[in-house]
């Protein structure tokens, strides 16, 4: 059993902790919180051990929450830490993990140099094997990478241009925006997603623009991909159907709102969608150029890759497919519709 702890129990941390707690080859040591809020109270109610910064125990106990120890103690009990603290805080924790001699998986909000490799299991699992520090791609980059991977199985891809319509905030983030208007991000282009993808797909030119929109439900991407040779639409759709962690939607769903409602109604935990959801009707082919649109549920999409990153760093699954199949079977990926 791999002993995993989750440092930072917010949007990503609570989902990683839940996923880890269900994996047959992993044991959740516990999760950490810095504030005795509802997330901390629910972590304990859900049966997770809660760890807090040194000297904070009294503050939590006064709020009726009993911590199990300090964050340092949690790290000491673990084989590996999934760091899901806010962007930039993970890098500040890295020396703590190093001093404790522990491995760590960081999130896409950290700079790439926090880790030995940025991790996308479908392409670079073997390169990540045994690395002490891995960084999972951001939610948008993970979405792009999964779709580019599916497309690249149909023919040789030369370039991908895309517009990322990014959700302004997660549903719980009341102080983020915009609450009106569309905000052009990362000017001049490309947005940071292109830089990360250059590491994963060095032979494909990727250029992305990002615009922040007043929505919390999902991101939506529209991309144009250029192959060396003409490709067939049916082969592309087939490849998308077969690709891991990609869902193909029919025309009964036209919006991210209906998509999230579907996930909630289907009983997905927290209404989460781990898959990238591609609209089949959006797939348009003209010779060697293809366009398509898909949604990326930002709160959930990177959870399977976090689980795979733990196995890759620990070298407990030597092949990407072994880890991906196990993660996806336990999380019900692509089997809930
Ligand atoms: P979040 O704010 O929801 O959660 C972060 C948690 O860390 C909070 O519970 C906070 O209390 C806790 N925390 C803050 N400082 C801490 C400290 N010093 N020690 C321990 N815990 C601390 O953030 P999030 O949205 O879950 O993002 C976490 C990381 O995941 C970031 O790198 C982000 O870029 C990345 N990410 C976020 C999303 C998303 O859509 N939310 C998607 C993919 C990746």
Tab-separated table of C-alpha atoms and ligand atoms in Angstrom:
chain	number	residue	atom	x	y	z
A	1	UNK	CA	0.000	0.000	0.000
A	2	UNK	CA	1.303	3.441	-0.905
A	3	UNK	CA	0.870	5.829	2.011
A	4	UNK	CA	-0.375	9.109	0.502
A	5	UNK	CA	-1.140	12.394	2.217
A	6	UNK	CA	-2.812	15.423	0.724
A	7	UNK	CA	-1.437	18.807	1.704
A	8	UNK	CA	-4.092	21.478	1.041
A	9	UNK	CA	-7.698	20.340	1.284
A	10	UNK	CA	-9.483	22.682	-1.122
A	11	UNK	CA	-11.108	22.140	-4.513
A	12	UNK	CA	-8.435	19.769	-5.836
A	13	UNK	CA	-7.226	18.382	-2.498
A	14	UNK	CA	-10.605	17.106	-1.364
A	15	UNK	CA	-11.136	15.301	-4.670
A	16	UNK	CA	-7.637	13.789	-4.684
A	17	UNK	CA	-8.116	12.622	-1.081
A	18	UNK	CA	-11.441	10.983	-1.950
A	19	UNK	CA	-9.939	9.264	-5.017
A	20	UNK	CA	-6.847	8.063	-3.114
A	21	UNK	CA	-9.033	6.722	-0.293
A	22	UNK	CA	-10.760	4.461	-2.823
A	23	UNK	CA	-7.687	3.096	-4.602
A	24	UNK	CA	-6.935	-0.529	-3.639
A	25	UNK	CA	-3.175	0.075	-3.673
A	26	UNK	CA	-3.191	3.311	-1.650
A	27	UNK	CA	-3.867	4.361	1.896
A	28	UNK	CA	-4.803	7.945	2.715
A	29	UNK	CA	-2.649	9.047	5.655
A	30	UNK	CA	-4.626	12.247	6.041
A	31	UNK	CA	-5.262	15.751	4.784
A	32	UNK	CA	-4.131	19.158	5.994
A	33	UNK	CA	-5.914	22.415	6.656
A	34	UNK	CA	-4.717	25.780	7.901
A	35	UNK	CA	-8.153	27.125	8.891
A	36	UNK	CA	-10.777	25.437	11.089
A	37	UNK	CA	-13.549	25.988	8.535
A	38	UNK	CA	-16.342	23.788	7.126
A	39	UNK	CA	-13.898	21.932	4.864
A	40	UNK	CA	-11.833	20.949	7.922
A	41	UNK	CA	-14.950	19.899	9.868
A	42	UNK	CA	-16.243	17.803	6.968
A	43	UNK	CA	-12.852	16.155	6.380
A	44	UNK	CA	-13.028	14.789	9.932
A	45	UNK	CA	-16.737	13.913	9.604
A	46	UNK	CA	-15.887	11.990	6.414
A	47	UNK	CA	-13.391	9.902	8.384
A	48	UNK	CA	-10.156	11.524	7.179
A	49	UNK	CA	-7.387	12.289	9.651
A	50	UNK	CA	-6.768	16.033	9.740
A	51	UNK	CA	-3.325	17.583	10.219
A	52	UNK	CA	-2.680	21.258	10.936
A	53	UNK	CA	0.348	23.584	11.106
A	54	UNK	CA	2.469	23.348	14.231
A	55	UNK	CA	0.871	25.381	17.048
A	56	UNK	CA	-2.590	25.515	15.401
A	57	UNK	CA	-4.162	22.544	17.241
A	58	UNK	CA	-5.786	24.699	19.930
A	59	UNK	CA	-7.411	26.953	17.326
A	60	UNK	CA	-9.005	23.899	15.680
A	61	UNK	CA	-10.036	22.333	18.993
A	62	UNK	CA	-11.764	25.591	20.008
A	63	UNK	CA	-13.812	25.239	16.807
A	64	UNK	CA	-14.748	21.680	17.818
A	65	UNK	CA	-12.386	19.997	15.340
A	66	UNK	CA	-9.868	17.474	16.703
A	67	UNK	CA	-6.668	17.340	14.614
A	68	UNK	CA	-4.577	14.170	14.445
A	69	UNK	CA	-1.245	15.975	14.474
A	70	UNK	CA	0.932	18.489	12.660
A	71	UNK	CA	1.491	18.727	8.877
A	72	UNK	CA	5.112	17.675	9.474
A	73	UNK	CA	3.853	14.543	11.261
A	74	UNK	CA	1.519	13.797	8.354
A	75	UNK	CA	4.404	14.147	5.898
A	76	UNK	CA	6.610	11.903	8.064
A	77	UNK	CA	3.968	9.133	7.973
A	78	UNK	CA	3.673	9.283	4.160
A	79	UNK	CA	5.558	7.740	1.262
A	80	UNK	CA	4.409	10.589	-0.967
A	81	UNK	CA	2.546	13.881	-0.596
A	82	UNK	CA	0.074	15.227	-3.124
A	83	UNK	CA	0.474	18.965	-2.766
A	84	UNK	CA	-2.801	20.738	-3.537
A	85	UNK	CA	-2.055	24.019	-1.801
A	86	UNK	CA	-2.753	27.292	-3.687
A	87	UNK	CA	-0.504	28.238	-6.640
A	88	UNK	CA	2.989	29.100	-5.437
A	89	UNK	CA	2.526	27.651	-1.941
A	90	UNK	CA	3.548	24.199	-3.212
A	91	UNK	CA	6.973	25.521	-4.185
A	92	UNK	CA	7.381	26.887	-0.658
A	93	UNK	CA	6.608	23.394	0.729
A	94	UNK	CA	9.103	21.629	-1.507
A	95	UNK	CA	12.047	22.128	0.908
A	96	UNK	CA	9.863	20.621	3.671
A	97	UNK	CA	9.230	17.499	1.567
A	98	UNK	CA	12.911	17.331	0.635
A	99	UNK	CA	14.028	17.669	4.258
A	100	UNK	CA	11.661	14.835	5.228
A	101	UNK	CA	13.009	12.707	2.360
A	102	UNK	CA	9.526	12.406	0.807
A	103	UNK	CA	8.275	12.348	-2.749
A	104	UNK	CA	5.667	14.866	-3.915
A	105	UNK	CA	3.165	15.469	-6.696
A	106	UNK	CA	2.529	19.160	-7.403
A	107	UNK	CA	-0.338	20.829	-9.281
A	108	UNK	CA	-0.365	22.842	-12.491
A	109	UNK	CA	-0.515	26.140	-10.593
A	110	UNK	CA	3.146	25.647	-9.680
A	111	UNK	CA	5.914	26.631	-12.087
A	112	UNK	CA	7.280	23.685	-14.125
A	113	UNK	CA	10.680	23.855	-12.399
A	114	UNK	CA	9.125	22.784	-9.082
A	115	UNK	CA	9.329	19.195	-10.380
A	116	UNK	CA	11.616	16.949	-12.383
A	117	UNK	CA	8.903	16.486	-15.026
A	118	UNK	CA	5.467	17.790	-15.939
A	119	UNK	CA	3.339	14.672	-16.024
A	120	UNK	CA	0.921	13.496	-18.695
A	121	UNK	CA	0.666	9.710	-18.343
A	122	UNK	CA	-0.550	8.921	-21.859
A	123	UNK	CA	2.693	10.356	-23.266
A	124	UNK	CA	5.452	10.494	-20.657
A	125	UNK	CA	4.644	7.948	-17.936
A	126	UNK	CA	7.906	6.057	-18.451
A	127	UNK	CA	9.937	9.280	-18.194
A	128	UNK	CA	8.189	10.034	-14.886
A	129	UNK	CA	8.806	6.582	-13.384
A	130	UNK	CA	10.665	6.850	-10.088
A	131	UNK	CA	10.973	10.664	-10.201
A	132	UNK	CA	10.778	12.150	-6.724
A	133	UNK	CA	8.933	15.299	-7.821
A	134	UNK	CA	6.243	15.390	-10.486
A	135	UNK	CA	3.886	18.164	-11.528
A	136	UNK	CA	0.470	17.362	-12.965
A	137	UNK	CA	-0.563	19.668	-15.828
A	138	UNK	CA	-3.188	22.351	-15.192
A	139	UNK	CA	-6.841	21.565	-15.906
A	140	UNK	CA	-6.907	23.338	-19.284
A	141	UNK	CA	-3.563	21.858	-20.326
A	142	UNK	CA	-4.738	18.369	-19.328
A	143	UNK	CA	-7.856	18.857	-21.476
A	144	UNK	CA	-5.814	20.006	-24.456
A	145	UNK	CA	-3.283	17.195	-24.012
A	146	UNK	CA	-5.962	14.487	-23.935
A	147	UNK	CA	-7.599	15.783	-27.111
A	148	UNK	CA	-4.273	16.301	-28.924
A	149	UNK	CA	-3.316	12.744	-27.933
A	150	UNK	CA	-6.577	11.375	-29.417
A	151	UNK	CA	-6.117	13.381	-32.631
A	152	UNK	CA	-2.483	12.362	-32.996
A	153	UNK	CA	-3.512	8.715	-33.222
A	154	UNK	CA	-5.288	9.414	-36.512
A	155	UNK	CA	-2.467	11.118	-38.402
A	156	UNK	CA	0.634	13.271	-38.068
A	157	UNK	CA	-0.335	16.551	-36.425
A	158	UNK	CA	1.588	19.695	-37.415
A	159	UNK	CA	-0.064	22.365	-35.329
A	160	UNK	CA	-2.985	23.106	-33.031
A	161	UNK	CA	-4.434	26.586	-32.538
A	162	UNK	CA	-7.030	27.096	-29.893
A	163	UNK	CA	-9.140	29.492	-27.871
A	164	UNK	CA	-9.608	28.595	-24.227
A	165	UNK	CA	-12.723	30.067	-22.651
A	166	UNK	CA	-11.701	29.755	-19.043
A	167	UNK	CA	-14.146	29.700	-16.118
A	168	UNK	CA	-13.705	32.838	-14.019
A	169	UNK	CA	-13.840	31.030	-10.676
A	170	UNK	CA	-14.748	27.741	-9.042
A	171	UNK	CA	-18.299	27.710	-7.610
A	172	UNK	CA	-17.100	28.306	-4.027
A	173	UNK	CA	-14.782	31.212	-4.900
A	174	UNK	CA	-16.996	34.186	-4.095
A	175	UNK	CA	-14.251	36.794	-4.316
A	176	UNK	CA	-12.998	35.951	-7.825
A	177	UNK	CA	-14.268	37.210	-11.122
A	178	UNK	CA	-15.068	38.629	-13.539
A	179	UNK	CA	-18.792	38.614	-12.709
A	180	UNK	CA	-19.437	40.522	-15.920
A	181	UNK	CA	-17.440	40.906	-19.106
A	182	UNK	CA	-14.849	38.760	-20.833
A	183	UNK	CA	-11.228	39.235	-19.867
A	184	UNK	CA	-8.391	38.631	-22.329
A	185	UNK	CA	-5.711	36.714	-20.515
A	186	UNK	CA	-2.010	36.189	-21.253
A	187	UNK	CA	-1.527	38.977	-23.779
A	188	UNK	CA	0.507	38.757	-25.905
A	189	UNK	CA	-0.245	35.110	-26.682
A	190	UNK	CA	0.409	32.298	-26.304
A	191	UNK	CA	-1.129	31.477	-22.952
A	192	UNK	CA	0.959	29.332	-20.586
A	193	UNK	CA	-0.801	26.169	-21.808
A	194	UNK	CA	1.233	26.239	-25.044
A	195	UNK	CA	4.508	26.257	-23.116
A	196	UNK	CA	3.586	23.167	-21.076
A	197	UNK	CA	2.374	21.334	-24.167
A	198	UNK	CA	5.685	21.969	-25.925
A	199	UNK	CA	7.265	19.718	-23.280
A	200	UNK	CA	4.679	16.953	-23.812
A	201	UNK	CA	4.338	17.208	-27.623
A	202	UNK	CA	7.641	18.701	-28.854
A	203	UNK	CA	6.822	18.050	-32.526
A	204	UNK	CA	3.439	19.773	-32.550
A	205	UNK	CA	3.188	23.556	-32.658
A	206	UNK	CA	0.501	24.655	-30.191
A	207	UNK	CA	-0.744	28.236	-29.965
A	208	UNK	CA	-3.445	29.104	-27.464
A	209	UNK	CA	-5.322	32.246	-26.503
A	210	UNK	CA	-7.215	32.353	-23.230
A	211	UNK	CA	-10.240	34.423	-22.324
A	212	UNK	CA	-11.728	34.411	-18.828
A	213	UNK	CA	-15.525	34.197	-18.754
A	214	UNK	CA	-18.074	34.819	-15.981
A	215	UNK	CA	-18.976	31.179	-15.383
A	216	UNK	CA	-18.042	28.603	-12.751
A	217	UNK	CA	-19.229	25.375	-14.394
A	218	UNK	CA	-16.476	24.427	-16.843
A	219	UNK	CA	-13.923	25.625	-19.331
A	220	UNK	CA	-14.746	25.375	-23.030
A	221	UNK	CA	-12.104	25.068	-25.750
A	222	UNK	CA	-12.432	25.528	-29.494
A	223	UNK	CA	-9.405	24.255	-31.371
A	224	UNK	CA	-8.220	24.020	-34.967
A	225	UNK	CA	-5.773	21.213	-35.712
A	226	UNK	CA	-3.738	20.849	-38.865
A	227	UNK	CA	-2.507	17.414	-39.993
A	228	UNK	CA	0.158	16.705	-42.635
A	229	UNK	CA	-2.362	14.736	-44.719
A	230	UNK	CA	-6.155	14.907	-45.075
A	231	UNK	CA	-8.016	12.952	-42.381
A	232	UNK	CA	-11.479	11.439	-42.146
A	233	UNK	CA	-14.074	12.749	-39.704
A	234	UNK	CA	-15.299	9.256	-38.866
A	235	UNK	CA	-11.768	8.115	-37.942
A	236	UNK	CA	-11.355	11.169	-35.727
A	237	UNK	CA	-14.620	10.541	-33.918
A	238	UNK	CA	-13.676	6.878	-33.515
A	239	UNK	CA	-10.346	7.863	-32.004
A	240	UNK	CA	-12.055	10.277	-29.605
A	241	UNK	CA	-14.461	7.505	-28.548
A	242	UNK	CA	-11.552	5.148	-27.896
A	243	UNK	CA	-9.260	7.656	-26.168
A	244	UNK	CA	-8.891	7.297	-22.402
A	245	UNK	CA	-10.627	9.976	-20.339
A	246	UNK	CA	-12.480	11.506	-23.308
A	247	UNK	CA	-16.291	11.460	-23.560
A	248	UNK	CA	-18.073	12.078	-26.853
A	249	UNK	CA	-21.331	13.986	-26.423
A	250	UNK	CA	-24.323	13.824	-28.744
A	251	UNK	CA	-26.428	16.829	-29.671
A	252	UNK	CA	-28.837	16.442	-26.731
A	253	UNK	CA	-26.353	18.472	-24.682
A	254	UNK	CA	-25.337	21.868	-26.015
A	255	UNK	CA	-24.003	23.685	-22.978
A	256	UNK	CA	-21.707	23.268	-20.007
A	257	UNK	CA	-24.769	23.861	-17.816
A	258	UNK	CA	-26.578	20.774	-19.154
A	259	UNK	CA	-23.351	18.768	-18.973
A	260	UNK	CA	-22.861	19.486	-15.272
A	261	UNK	CA	-26.558	18.838	-14.588
A	262	UNK	CA	-26.173	15.462	-16.325
A	263	UNK	CA	-23.238	14.579	-14.049
A	264	UNK	CA	-25.163	15.598	-10.937
A	265	UNK	CA	-28.269	13.709	-12.012
A	266	UNK	CA	-26.181	10.629	-12.914
A	267	UNK	CA	-24.948	10.616	-9.322
A	268	UNK	CA	-21.325	11.503	-9.985
A	269	UNK	CA	-19.624	12.404	-6.672
A	270	UNK	CA	-19.838	16.211	-6.321
A	271	UNK	CA	-21.215	16.237	-9.900
A	272	UNK	CA	-17.636	15.698	-11.075
A	273	UNK	CA	-16.662	14.973	-14.671
A	274	UNK	CA	-13.189	13.444	-14.921
A	275	UNK	CA	-13.409	13.192	-18.695
A	276	UNK	CA	-12.892	15.847	-21.344
A	277	UNK	CA	-16.309	16.102	-23.029
A	278	UNK	CA	-16.116	16.581	-26.806
A	279	UNK	CA	-19.161	17.575	-28.824
A	280	UNK	CA	-19.358	15.116	-31.720
A	281	UNK	CA	-21.260	17.597	-33.880
A	282	UNK	CA	-18.452	20.130	-33.430
A	283	UNK	CA	-15.983	17.891	-35.277
A	284	UNK	CA	-15.602	19.498	-38.703
A	285	UNK	CA	-13.010	18.398	-41.262
A	286	UNK	CA	-11.778	20.291	-44.289
A	287	UNK	CA	-8.917	18.405	-45.929
A	288	UNK	CA	-6.146	18.266	-43.356
A	289	UNK	CA	-7.717	20.812	-41.000
A	290	UNK	CA	-10.037	19.834	-38.175
A	291	UNK	CA	-11.989	21.922	-35.723
A	292	UNK	CA	-13.757	20.776	-32.594
A	293	UNK	CA	-15.092	21.977	-29.255
A	294	UNK	CA	-15.048	20.397	-25.825
A	295	UNK	CA	-15.677	21.122	-22.157
A	296	UNK	CA	-13.237	20.617	-19.294
A	297	UNK	CA	-14.602	20.393	-15.740
A	298	UNK	CA	-11.812	22.249	-14.000
A	299	UNK	CA	-12.467	20.904	-10.492
A	300	UNK	CA	-12.261	17.238	-11.503
A	301	UNK	CA	-10.336	16.705	-14.721
A	302	UNK	CA	-6.857	16.409	-13.161
A	303	UNK	CA	-7.841	13.930	-10.427
A	304	UNK	CA	-7.081	10.732	-12.442
A	305	UNK	CA	-3.654	12.106	-13.438
A	306	UNK	CA	-2.851	12.870	-9.779
A	307	UNK	CA	-3.535	9.230	-8.892
A	308	UNK	CA	-1.365	8.017	-11.801
A	309	UNK	CA	1.411	10.411	-10.768
A	310	UNK	CA	1.550	8.786	-7.328
A	311	UNK	CA	2.057	5.335	-8.922
A	312	UNK	CA	4.593	6.664	-11.442
A	313	UNK	CA	6.706	8.339	-8.763
A	314	UNK	CA	6.510	5.256	-6.531
A	315	UNK	CA	7.202	2.947	-9.529
A	316	UNK	CA	4.424	0.595	-8.403
A	317	UNK	CA	2.912	0.355	-11.907
A	318	UNK	CA	5.574	0.049	-14.577
A	319	UNK	CA	3.260	0.723	-17.528
A	320	UNK	CA	1.008	3.742	-18.028
A	321	UNK	CA	-1.866	1.504	-19.132
A	322	UNK	CA	-1.814	-0.467	-15.863
A	323	UNK	CA	-2.197	2.661	-13.769
A	324	UNK	CA	-4.703	4.361	-16.084
A	325	UNK	CA	-6.962	1.285	-16.235
A	326	UNK	CA	-6.956	0.862	-12.460
A	327	UNK	CA	-7.551	4.545	-11.728
A	328	UNK	CA	-10.348	4.776	-14.264
A	329	UNK	CA	-12.076	1.566	-13.182
A	330	UNK	CA	-12.193	2.706	-9.546
A	331	UNK	CA	-13.340	6.232	-10.427
A	332	UNK	CA	-15.876	4.998	-12.991
A	333	UNK	CA	-14.311	7.005	-15.803
A	334	UNK	CA	-16.255	6.596	-19.077
A	335	UNK	CA	-18.546	4.025	-17.489
A	336	UNK	CA	-21.173	6.261	-15.890
A	337	UNK	CA	-23.309	7.069	-18.922
B	1	LIG	P1	-8.046	25.922	-3.135
B	1	LIG	O1	-7.823	27.317	-2.689
B	1	LIG	O2	-9.441	25.454	-3.389
B	1	LIG	O3	-7.410	24.910	-2.085
B	1	LIG	C1	-6.153	25.114	-1.508
B	1	LIG	C2	-6.214	24.609	-0.072
B	1	LIG	O4	-4.915	24.722	0.504
B	1	LIG	C3	-7.188	25.409	0.816
B	1	LIG	O5	-7.958	24.503	1.578
B	1	LIG	C4	-6.250	26.216	1.717
B	1	LIG	O6	-6.837	26.434	2.992
B	1	LIG	C5	-5.066	25.279	1.810
B	1	LIG	N1	-3.826	25.965	2.175
B	1	LIG	C6	-3.483	27.265	1.956
B	1	LIG	N2	-2.246	27.503	2.433
B	1	LIG	C7	-1.803	26.336	2.964
B	1	LIG	C8	-0.612	25.959	3.632
B	1	LIG	N3	0.383	26.833	3.821
B	1	LIG	N4	-0.495	24.669	4.055
B	1	LIG	C9	-1.495	23.760	3.862
B	1	LIG	N5	-2.665	24.088	3.251
B	1	LIG	C10	-2.803	25.353	2.803
B	1	LIG	O7	-7.125	25.721	-4.423
B	1	LIG	P2	-7.352	24.690	-5.611
B	1	LIG	O8	-8.288	25.297	-6.585
B	1	LIG	O9	-7.650	23.363	-5.063
B	1	LIG	O10	-5.922	24.734	-6.290
B	1	LIG	C11	-4.836	23.981	-5.774
B	1	LIG	C12	-3.826	23.788	-6.875
B	1	LIG	O11	-4.442	23.046	-7.934
B	1	LIG	C13	-3.287	25.067	-7.528
B	1	LIG	O12	-1.966	24.846	-7.954
B	1	LIG	C14	-4.192	25.224	-8.740
B	1	LIG	O13	-3.585	25.973	-9.769
B	1	LIG	C15	-4.357	23.772	-9.152
B	1	LIG	N6	-5.555	23.488	-9.950
B	1	LIG	C16	-6.742	24.045	-9.640
B	1	LIG	C17	-7.844	23.763	-10.410
B	1	LIG	C18	-9.181	24.379	-10.141
B	1	LIG	O14	-9.947	24.555	-11.070
B	1	LIG	N7	-9.527	24.720	-8.947
B	1	LIG	C19	-7.748	22.875	-11.488
B	1	LIG	C20	-6.522	22.265	-11.754
B	1	LIG	C21	-5.418	22.593	-10.976
